[in-house]
PDB file of C-alpha atoms in Angstrom:
ATOM      1  CA  MET W   1      -0.148   0.148  -0.214  1.00  0.00           C
ATOM      2  CA  THR W   2       1.052   3.397  -1.227  1.00  0.00           C
ATOM      3  CA  PRO W   3       1.316   6.419   1.906  1.00  0.00           C
ATOM      4  CA  ILE W   4      -1.732   7.937   0.516  1.00  0.00           C
ATOM      5  CA  ALA W   5      -3.829   4.482   0.447  1.00  0.00           C
ATOM      6  CA  ILE W   6      -3.014   4.188   4.210  1.00  0.00           C
ATOM      7  CA  ILE W   7      -4.175   7.634   4.766  1.00  0.00           C
ATOM      8  CA  GLU W   8      -7.316   7.169   3.079  1.00  0.00           C
ATOM      9  CA  ALA W   9      -7.985   3.836   4.765  1.00  0.00           C
ATOM     10  CA  VAL W  10      -7.377   5.347   8.274  1.00  0.00           C
ATOM     11  CA  ALA W  11      -9.542   8.510   7.136  1.00  0.00           C
ATOM     12  CA  THR W  12     -12.489   6.044   5.791  1.00  0.00           C
ATOM     13  CA  PHE W  13     -12.240   4.201   9.479  1.00  0.00           C
ATOM     14  CA  LEU W  14     -12.629   7.580  11.348  1.00  0.00           C
ATOM     15  CA  TRP W  15     -15.476   8.702   9.138  1.00  0.00           C
ATOM     16  CA  THR W  16     -17.039   5.258   9.480  1.00  0.00           C
ATOM     17  CA  MET W  17     -16.403   5.536  13.338  1.00  0.00           C
ATOM     18  CA  ALA W  18     -18.098   9.386  13.235  1.00  0.00           C
ATOM     19  CA  ILE W  19     -20.948   8.081  11.208  1.00  0.00           C
ATOM     20  CA  VAL W  20     -21.801   5.197  13.418  1.00  0.00           C
ATOM     21  CA  GLY W  21     -21.424   7.207  16.538  1.00  0.00           C
ATOM     22  CA  ILE W  22     -23.647   9.804  15.065  1.00  0.00           C
ATOM     23  CA  ALA W  23     -26.202   6.991  14.217  1.00  0.00           C
ATOM     24  CA  GLU W  24     -26.057   5.757  17.895  1.00  0.00           C
ATOM     25  CA  TRP W  25     -25.963   9.268  19.375  1.00  0.00           C
ATOM     26  CA  MET W  26     -29.463  10.169  17.242  1.00  0.00           C
ATOM     27  CA  TRP W  27     -30.821   6.546  18.139  1.00  0.00           C
ATOM     28  CA  THR W  28     -30.129   7.499  21.772  1.00  0.00           C
ATOM     29  CA  VAL W  29     -31.265  11.115  21.761  1.00  0.00           C
ATOM     30  CA  ALA W  30     -34.577   9.881  19.832  1.00  0.00           C
ATOM     31  CA  ARG W  31     -35.540   7.663  22.813  1.00  0.00           C
ATOM     32  CA  MET W  32     -35.823  10.419  25.527  1.00  0.00           C
ATOM     33  CA  ASP W  33     -38.166  13.279  25.953  1.00  0.00           C
ATOM     34  CA  ARG W  34     -38.720  15.974  23.476  1.00  0.00           C
ATOM     35  CA  ARG W  35     -37.584  18.500  25.605  1.00  0.00           C
ATOM     36  CA  GLN W  36     -33.950  17.000  26.209  1.00  0.00           C
ATOM     37  CA  HIS W  37     -33.485  16.923  22.184  1.00  0.00           C
ATOM     38  CA  ILE W  38     -32.340  20.955  22.113  1.00  0.00           C
ATOM     39  CA  PRO W  39     -29.982  20.336  24.723  1.00  0.00           C
ATOM     40  CA  HIS W  40     -28.405  17.528  23.895  1.00  0.00           C
ATOM     41  CA  THR W  41     -27.668  18.904  20.258  1.00  0.00           C
ATOM     42  CA  ALA W  42     -26.006  22.242  22.015  1.00  0.00           C
ATOM     43  CA  GLU W  43     -23.732  19.566  24.412  1.00  0.00           C
ATOM     44  CA  LEU W  44     -22.944  17.743  21.009  1.00  0.00           C
ATOM     45  CA  LEU W  45     -21.869  21.098  19.154  1.00  0.00           C
ATOM     46  CA  GLY W  46     -20.186  21.889  22.086  1.00  0.00           C
ATOM     47  CA  ASN W  47     -18.314  18.667  22.110  1.00  0.00           C
ATOM     48  CA  LEU W  48     -17.341  19.621  18.613  1.00  0.00           C
ATOM     49  CA  VAL W  49     -16.304  23.027  19.430  1.00  0.00           C
ATOM     50  CA  PRO W  50     -12.539  21.869  20.266  1.00  0.00           C
ATOM     51  CA  ALA W  51     -12.198  19.644  17.680  1.00  0.00           C
ATOM     52  CA  MET W  52     -13.162  22.093  14.941  1.00  0.00           C
ATOM     53  CA  VAL W  53     -10.878  24.981  16.558  1.00  0.00           C
ATOM     54  CA  ALA W  54      -7.894  22.687  16.517  1.00  0.00           C
ATOM     55  CA  LEU W  55      -8.736  22.057  12.709  1.00  0.00           C
ATOM     56  CA  VAL W  56      -8.959  26.071  11.804  1.00  0.00           C
ATOM     57  CA  VAL W  57      -5.429  26.470  13.495  1.00  0.00           C
ATOM     58  CA  VAL W  58      -4.097  23.631  11.846  1.00  0.00           C
ATOM     59  CA  VAL W  59      -5.245  25.129   8.317  1.00  0.00           C
ATOM     60  CA  MET W  60      -4.185  28.506   9.301  1.00  0.00           C
ATOM     61  CA  VAL W  61      -0.585  27.419  10.933  1.00  0.00           C
ATOM     62  CA  GLY W  62      -0.253  25.392   7.616  1.00  0.00           C
ATOM     63  CA  ALA W  63      -1.297  28.336   5.489  1.00  0.00           C
ATOM     64  CA  PHE W  64       1.271  30.454   7.214  1.00  0.00           C
ATOM     65  CA  VAL W  65       4.139  28.310   7.386  1.00  0.00           C
ATOM     66  CA  GLY W  66       3.412  26.534   4.329  1.00  0.00           C
ATOM     67  CA  LEU W  67       3.094  22.990   4.822  1.00  0.00           C
ATOM     68  CA  PRO W  68       2.313  21.090   1.369  1.00  0.00           C
ATOM     69  CA  SER W  69       0.557  18.328   3.204  1.00  0.00           C
ATOM     70  CA  VAL W  70      -1.897  20.214   5.391  1.00  0.00           C
ATOM     71  CA  VAL W  71      -4.818  18.799   3.103  1.00  0.00           C
ATOM     72  CA  VAL W  72      -3.560  15.095   4.479  1.00  0.00           C
ATOM     73  CA  ILE W  73      -3.542  16.387   7.712  1.00  0.00           C
ATOM     74  CA  ILE W  74      -6.944  18.186   7.362  1.00  0.00           C
ATOM     75  CA  ALA W  75      -8.373  14.776   6.175  1.00  0.00           C
ATOM     76  CA  MET W  76      -7.508  12.754   8.791  1.00  0.00           C
ATOM     77  CA  LEU W  77      -8.291  15.844  11.751  1.00  0.00           C
ATOM     78  CA  PHE W  78     -11.630  16.067  10.780  1.00  0.00           C
ATOM     79  CA  PRO W  79     -13.482  12.919  11.008  1.00  0.00           C
ATOM     80  CA  ALA W  80     -11.115  12.373  14.003  1.00  0.00           C
ATOM     81  CA  GLY W  81     -12.662  15.454  15.480  1.00  0.00           C
ATOM     82  CA  LEU W  82     -16.194  14.611  14.727  1.00  0.00           C
ATOM     83  CA  ALA W  83     -15.580  11.024  15.967  1.00  0.00           C
ATOM     84  CA  PHE W  84     -14.125  12.270  19.496  1.00  0.00           C
ATOM     85  CA  GLY W  85     -17.023  14.861  19.832  1.00  0.00           C
ATOM     86  CA  VAL W  86     -19.570  12.310  19.284  1.00  0.00           C
ATOM     87  CA  GLN W  87     -17.975   9.665  21.227  1.00  0.00           C
ATOM     88  CA  MET W  88     -17.881  12.702  24.106  1.00  0.00           C
ATOM     89  CA  SER W  89     -21.604  13.403  23.840  1.00  0.00           C
ATOM     90  CA  LEU W  90     -22.209   9.532  23.724  1.00  0.00           C
ATOM     91  CA  ASN W  91     -20.245   9.165  27.252  1.00  0.00           C
ATOM     92  CA  ASP W  92     -22.332  11.693  28.699  1.00  0.00           C
ATOM     93  CA  LEU W  93     -25.700  10.282  27.298  1.00  0.00           C
ATOM     94  CA  ARG W  94     -25.302   7.058  28.615  1.00  0.00           C
ATOM     95  CA  GLY W  95     -22.024   6.654  30.169  1.00  0.00           C
ATOM     96  CA  THR W  96     -19.328   3.946  29.359  1.00  0.00           C
ATOM     97  CA  VAL W  97     -20.945   0.545  28.339  1.00  0.00           C
ATOM     98  CA  TRP W  98     -18.164  -1.653  27.178  1.00  0.00           C
ATOM     99  CA  PRO W  99     -20.259  -4.575  25.301  1.00  0.00           C
ATOM    100  CA  ARG W 100     -21.956  -1.721  23.377  1.00  0.00           C
ATOM    101  CA  GLU W 101     -18.681   0.275  22.914  1.00  0.00           C
ATOM    102  CA  ILE W 102     -16.924  -3.199  21.448  1.00  0.00           C
ATOM    103  CA  VAL W 103     -20.103  -4.194  19.192  1.00  0.00           C
ATOM    104  CA  ARG W 104     -19.789  -0.357  17.834  1.00  0.00           C
ATOM    105  CA  LEU W 105     -15.958  -0.972  17.419  1.00  0.00           C
ATOM    106  CA  ALA W 106     -16.586  -4.406  15.498  1.00  0.00           C
ATOM    107  CA  LEU W 107     -19.189  -2.773  13.247  1.00  0.00           C
ATOM    108  CA  VAL W 108     -16.822  -0.037  12.563  1.00  0.00           C
ATOM    109  CA  LEU W 109     -14.084  -2.187  11.896  1.00  0.00           C
ATOM    110  CA  VAL W 110     -16.277  -4.354   9.599  1.00  0.00           C
ATOM    111  CA  ILE W 111     -17.911  -1.551   7.632  1.00  0.00           C
ATOM    112  CA  ALA W 112     -14.476   0.276   7.141  1.00  0.00           C
ATOM    113  CA  ALA W 113     -12.635  -2.962   6.139  1.00  0.00           C
ATOM    114  CA  GLY W 114     -15.538  -3.683   3.417  1.00  0.00           C
ATOM    115  CA  VAL W 115     -15.166   0.104   2.144  1.00  0.00           C
ATOM    116  CA  VAL W 116     -11.483  -0.107   2.027  1.00  0.00           C
ATOM    117  CA  ILE W 117     -11.180  -3.261   0.190  1.00  0.00           C
ATOM    118  CA  TYR W 118     -13.895  -2.448  -1.944  1.00  0.00           C
ATOM    119  CA  ARG W 119     -11.824   0.821  -2.811  1.00  0.00           C
ATOM    120  CA  GLN W 120      -8.639  -0.917  -3.205  1.00  0.00           C
ATOM    121  CA  ALA W 121     -10.166  -3.512  -5.602  1.00  0.00           C
ATOM    122  CA  SER W 122     -11.752  -0.831  -7.884  1.00  0.00           C
TER     123      SER W 122
END
């Protein structure tokens, strides 16, 4: 595998982790009372702010210093920040439930591996 293919595979894993996490967050919030939806959405956005600030700082430093590979960093930092923020919100909502975490991680690995293998075969 080339370095770009490895970065693409890691980014695919991170995007899959973020999407599965968002789906679980939406499922968990949908089961709550309607009056709790907006506070939990605001909490999710609050958990996403530090990651997005870090992304903006990396872009600005990359533009200032002239890093040619800042796009590669962004390709990994954005889904990682999204997955991290969603994970923090999920932990605030339901606590850390290890059996559910293991199932979610296994689901992410299966989906991401399938996408990476499909994209490498094409």
